[in-house]
PDB file of C-alpha atoms and ligand atoms in Angstrom:
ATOM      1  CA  UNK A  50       1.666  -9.988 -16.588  1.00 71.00           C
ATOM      2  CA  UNK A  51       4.873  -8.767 -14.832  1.00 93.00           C
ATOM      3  CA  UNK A  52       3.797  -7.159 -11.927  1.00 98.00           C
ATOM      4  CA  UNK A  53       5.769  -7.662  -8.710  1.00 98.00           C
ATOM      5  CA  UNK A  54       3.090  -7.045  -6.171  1.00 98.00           C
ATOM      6  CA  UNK A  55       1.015  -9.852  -7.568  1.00 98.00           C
ATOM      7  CA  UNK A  56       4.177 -11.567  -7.515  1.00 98.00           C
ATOM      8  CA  UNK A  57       4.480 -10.943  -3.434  1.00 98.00           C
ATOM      9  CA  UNK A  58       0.794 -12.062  -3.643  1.00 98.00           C
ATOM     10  CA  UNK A  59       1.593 -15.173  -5.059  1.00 97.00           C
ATOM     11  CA  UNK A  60       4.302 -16.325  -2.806  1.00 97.00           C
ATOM     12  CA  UNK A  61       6.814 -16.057  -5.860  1.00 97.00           C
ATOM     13  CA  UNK A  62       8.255 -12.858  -4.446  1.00 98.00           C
ATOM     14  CA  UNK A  63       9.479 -12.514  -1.072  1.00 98.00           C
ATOM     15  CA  UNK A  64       7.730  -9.934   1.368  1.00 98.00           C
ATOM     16  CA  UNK A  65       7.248  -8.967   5.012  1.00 98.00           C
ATOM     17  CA  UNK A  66       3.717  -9.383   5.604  1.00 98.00           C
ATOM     18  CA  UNK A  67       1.750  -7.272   8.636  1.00 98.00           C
ATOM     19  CA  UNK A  68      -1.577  -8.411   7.541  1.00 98.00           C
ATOM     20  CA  UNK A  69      -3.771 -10.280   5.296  1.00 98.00           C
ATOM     21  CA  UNK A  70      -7.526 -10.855   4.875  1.00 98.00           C
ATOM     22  CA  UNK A  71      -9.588 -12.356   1.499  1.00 98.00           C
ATOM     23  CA  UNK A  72      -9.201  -9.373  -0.683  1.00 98.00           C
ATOM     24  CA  UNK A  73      -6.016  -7.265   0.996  1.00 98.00           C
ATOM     25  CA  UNK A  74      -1.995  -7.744   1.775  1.00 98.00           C
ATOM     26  CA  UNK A  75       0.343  -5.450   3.413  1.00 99.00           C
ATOM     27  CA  UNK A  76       3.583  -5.764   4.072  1.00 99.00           C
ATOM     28  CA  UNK A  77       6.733  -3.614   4.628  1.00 98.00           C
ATOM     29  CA  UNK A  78       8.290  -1.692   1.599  1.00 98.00           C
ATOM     30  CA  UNK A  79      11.797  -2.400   1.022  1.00 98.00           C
ATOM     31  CA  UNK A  80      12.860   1.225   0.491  1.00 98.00           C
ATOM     32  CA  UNK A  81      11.401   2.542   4.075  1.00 98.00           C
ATOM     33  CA  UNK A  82      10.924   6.251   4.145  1.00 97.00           C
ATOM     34  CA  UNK A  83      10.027   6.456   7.792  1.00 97.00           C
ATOM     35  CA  UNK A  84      10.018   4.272  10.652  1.00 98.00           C
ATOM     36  CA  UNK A  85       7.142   2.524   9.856  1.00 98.00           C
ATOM     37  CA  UNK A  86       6.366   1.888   6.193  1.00 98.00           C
ATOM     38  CA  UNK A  87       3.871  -0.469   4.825  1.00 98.00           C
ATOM     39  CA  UNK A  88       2.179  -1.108   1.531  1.00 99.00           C
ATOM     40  CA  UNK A  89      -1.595  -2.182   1.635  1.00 99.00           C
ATOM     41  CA  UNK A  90      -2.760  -3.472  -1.915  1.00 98.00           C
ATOM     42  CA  UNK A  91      -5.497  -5.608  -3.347  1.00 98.00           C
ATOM     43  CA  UNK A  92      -5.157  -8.817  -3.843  1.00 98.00           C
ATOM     44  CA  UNK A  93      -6.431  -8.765  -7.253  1.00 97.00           C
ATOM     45  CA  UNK A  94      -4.586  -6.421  -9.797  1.00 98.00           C
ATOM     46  CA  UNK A  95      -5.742  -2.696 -10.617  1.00 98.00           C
ATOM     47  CA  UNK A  96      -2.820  -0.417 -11.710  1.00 98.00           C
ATOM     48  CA  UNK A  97      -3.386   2.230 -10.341  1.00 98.00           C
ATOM     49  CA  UNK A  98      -5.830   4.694  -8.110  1.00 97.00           C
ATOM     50  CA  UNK A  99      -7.101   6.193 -11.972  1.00 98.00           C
ATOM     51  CA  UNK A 100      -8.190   2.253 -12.473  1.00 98.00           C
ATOM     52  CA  UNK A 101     -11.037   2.339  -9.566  1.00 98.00           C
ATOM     53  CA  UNK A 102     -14.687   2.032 -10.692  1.00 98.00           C
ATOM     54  CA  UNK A 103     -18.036   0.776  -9.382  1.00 98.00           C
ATOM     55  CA  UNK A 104     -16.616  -2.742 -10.216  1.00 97.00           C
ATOM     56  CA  UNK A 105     -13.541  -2.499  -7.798  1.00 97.00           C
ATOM     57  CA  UNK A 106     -14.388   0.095  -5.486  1.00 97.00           C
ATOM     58  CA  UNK A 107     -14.957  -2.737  -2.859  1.00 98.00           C
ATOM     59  CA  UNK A 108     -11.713  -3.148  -2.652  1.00 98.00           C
ATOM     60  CA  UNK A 109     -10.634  -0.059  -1.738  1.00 98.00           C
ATOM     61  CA  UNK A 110     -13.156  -0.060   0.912  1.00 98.00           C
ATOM     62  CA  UNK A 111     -11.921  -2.920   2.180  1.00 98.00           C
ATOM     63  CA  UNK A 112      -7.828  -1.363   2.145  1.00 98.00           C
ATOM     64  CA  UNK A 113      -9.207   1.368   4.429  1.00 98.00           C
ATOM     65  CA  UNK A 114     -11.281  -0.925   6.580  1.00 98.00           C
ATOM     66  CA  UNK A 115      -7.574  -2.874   6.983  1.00 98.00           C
ATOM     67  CA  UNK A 116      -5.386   0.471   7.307  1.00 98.00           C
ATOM     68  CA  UNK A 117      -6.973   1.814  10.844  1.00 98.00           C
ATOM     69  CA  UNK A 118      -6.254  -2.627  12.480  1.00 98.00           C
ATOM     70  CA  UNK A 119      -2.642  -2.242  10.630  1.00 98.00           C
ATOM     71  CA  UNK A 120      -1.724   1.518  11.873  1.00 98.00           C
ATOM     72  CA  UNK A 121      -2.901   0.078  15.809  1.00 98.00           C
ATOM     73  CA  UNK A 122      -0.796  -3.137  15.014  1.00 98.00           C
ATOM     74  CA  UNK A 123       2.361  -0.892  14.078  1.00 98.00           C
ATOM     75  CA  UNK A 124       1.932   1.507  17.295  1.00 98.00           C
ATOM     76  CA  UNK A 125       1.118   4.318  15.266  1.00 98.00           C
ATOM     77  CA  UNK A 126      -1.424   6.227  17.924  1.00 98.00           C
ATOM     78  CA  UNK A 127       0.196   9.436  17.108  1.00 98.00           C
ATOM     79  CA  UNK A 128      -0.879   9.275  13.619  1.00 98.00           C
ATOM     80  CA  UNK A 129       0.169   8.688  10.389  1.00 98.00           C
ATOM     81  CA  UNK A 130       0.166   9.269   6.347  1.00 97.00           C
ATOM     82  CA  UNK A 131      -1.858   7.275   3.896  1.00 98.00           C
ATOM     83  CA  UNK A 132      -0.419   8.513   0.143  1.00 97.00           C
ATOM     84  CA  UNK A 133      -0.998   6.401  -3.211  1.00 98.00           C
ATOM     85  CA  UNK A 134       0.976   7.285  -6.683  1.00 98.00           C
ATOM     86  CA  UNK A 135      -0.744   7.742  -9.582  1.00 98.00           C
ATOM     87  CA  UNK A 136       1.051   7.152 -13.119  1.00 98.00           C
ATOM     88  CA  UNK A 137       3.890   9.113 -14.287  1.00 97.00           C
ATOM     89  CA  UNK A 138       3.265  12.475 -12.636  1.00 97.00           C
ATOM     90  CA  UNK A 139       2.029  11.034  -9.304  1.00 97.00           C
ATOM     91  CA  UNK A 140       5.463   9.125  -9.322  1.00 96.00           C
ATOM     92  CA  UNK A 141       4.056   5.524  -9.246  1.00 98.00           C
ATOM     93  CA  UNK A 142       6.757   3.042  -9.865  1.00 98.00           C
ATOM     94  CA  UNK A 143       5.010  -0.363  -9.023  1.00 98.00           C
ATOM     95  CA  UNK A 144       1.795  -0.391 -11.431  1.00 98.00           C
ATOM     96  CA  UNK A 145      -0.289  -2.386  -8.961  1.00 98.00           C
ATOM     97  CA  UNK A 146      -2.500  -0.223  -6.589  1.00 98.00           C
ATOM     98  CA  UNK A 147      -1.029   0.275  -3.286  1.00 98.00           C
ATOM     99  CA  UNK A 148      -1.655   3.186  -0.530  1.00 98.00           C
ATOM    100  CA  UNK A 149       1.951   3.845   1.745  1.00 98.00           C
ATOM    101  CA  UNK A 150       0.982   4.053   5.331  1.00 98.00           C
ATOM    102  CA  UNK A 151       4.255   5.706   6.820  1.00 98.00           C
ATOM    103  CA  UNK A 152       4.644   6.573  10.181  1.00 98.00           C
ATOM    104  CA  UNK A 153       6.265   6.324  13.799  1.00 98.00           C
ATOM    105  CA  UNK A 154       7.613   9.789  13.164  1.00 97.00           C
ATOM    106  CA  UNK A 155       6.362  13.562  12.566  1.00 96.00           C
ATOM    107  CA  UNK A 156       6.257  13.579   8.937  1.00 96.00           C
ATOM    108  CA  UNK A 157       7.297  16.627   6.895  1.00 93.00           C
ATOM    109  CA  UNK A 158       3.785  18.935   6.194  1.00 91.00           C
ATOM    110  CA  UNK A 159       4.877  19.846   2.387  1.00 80.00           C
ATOM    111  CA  UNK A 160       4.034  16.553  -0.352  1.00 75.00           C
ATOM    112  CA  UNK A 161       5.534  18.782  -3.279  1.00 74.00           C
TER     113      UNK A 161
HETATM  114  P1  AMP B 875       5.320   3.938  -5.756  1.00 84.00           P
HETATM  115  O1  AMP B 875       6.546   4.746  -6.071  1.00 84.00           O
HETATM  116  O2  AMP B 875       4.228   4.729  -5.117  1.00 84.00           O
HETATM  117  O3  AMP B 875       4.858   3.130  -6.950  1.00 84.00           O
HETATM  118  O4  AMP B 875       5.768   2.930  -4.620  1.00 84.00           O
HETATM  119  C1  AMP B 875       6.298   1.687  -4.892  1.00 84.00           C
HETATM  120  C2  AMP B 875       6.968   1.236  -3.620  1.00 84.00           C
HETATM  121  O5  AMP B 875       7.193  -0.148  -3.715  1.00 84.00           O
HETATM  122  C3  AMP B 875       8.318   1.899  -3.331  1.00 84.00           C
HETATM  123  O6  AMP B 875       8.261   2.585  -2.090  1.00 84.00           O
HETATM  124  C4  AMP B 875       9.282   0.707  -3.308  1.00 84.00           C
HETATM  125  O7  AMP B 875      10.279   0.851  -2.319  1.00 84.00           O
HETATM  126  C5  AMP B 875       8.351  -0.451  -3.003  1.00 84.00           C
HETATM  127  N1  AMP B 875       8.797  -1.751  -3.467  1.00 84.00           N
HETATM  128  C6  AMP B 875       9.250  -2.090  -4.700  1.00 84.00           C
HETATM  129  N2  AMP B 875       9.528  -3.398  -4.758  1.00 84.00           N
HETATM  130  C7  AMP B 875       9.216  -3.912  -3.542  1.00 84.00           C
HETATM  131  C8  AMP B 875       9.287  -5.211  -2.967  1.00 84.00           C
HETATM  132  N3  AMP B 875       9.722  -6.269  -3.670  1.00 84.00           N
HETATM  133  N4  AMP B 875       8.902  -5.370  -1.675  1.00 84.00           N
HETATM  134  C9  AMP B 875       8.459  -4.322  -0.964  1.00 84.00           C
HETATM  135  N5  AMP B 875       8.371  -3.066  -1.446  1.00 84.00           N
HETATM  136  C10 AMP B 875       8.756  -2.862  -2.716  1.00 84.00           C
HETATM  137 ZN1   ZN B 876      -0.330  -6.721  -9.848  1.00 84.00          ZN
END
């Protein structure tokens, strides 16, 4: 499979990594669209949010159990924005779950 966020889980793809645990990475995006901007994804593949089921939904549990410690590592007391992509519509470019946490600025109200 060709998926470059199982890639940056591997080690075969470069990344900035903020955190880690058994079952969830994050690390900076490349494109930043705020100050702060990270990417929390499981470590296993699911494509996208539409992929989640009573098989997986641990995982997502455990990406917002890591979001709150990586948001206090990054500074980001004032708040911040937790937004995942879904498929074509939703704009998802990277088919491997992931929730944006951006930050360390007041973000714009409107999404669309
Ligand atoms: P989305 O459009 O929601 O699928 O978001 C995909 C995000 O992945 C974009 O914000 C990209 O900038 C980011 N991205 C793509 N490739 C990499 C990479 N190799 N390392 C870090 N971030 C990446
Ligand atoms: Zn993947």
């Amino acid at each position: 499979m060709d998926c470059i966020f199982c890639g940056i889980i591997d080690g075969q793809i470069p990344s900035e990594k903020v955190y880690e645990d058994d079952l969830v990475l994050a690390f900076r995006d490349i494109n930043p669209e705020a100050p702060v901007h990270i990417l929390v994804v499981p470590k296993t593949h699911v494509s996208s949010c539409d992929m989640i089921n009573g098989d997986n939904s641990s995982l997502v549990s455990a990406i917002f159990e890591a979001i709150p410690k990586i948001a206090a590592k990054e500074g980001l007391s004032n708040g911040y924005r937790v937004i995942t992509n879904v498929g074509e519509d939703g704009g998802q470019s990277v088919k491997h779950l992931h929730f944006h946490i951006l930050g360390g600025k007041k973000l714009p109200v409107h999404l669309c």
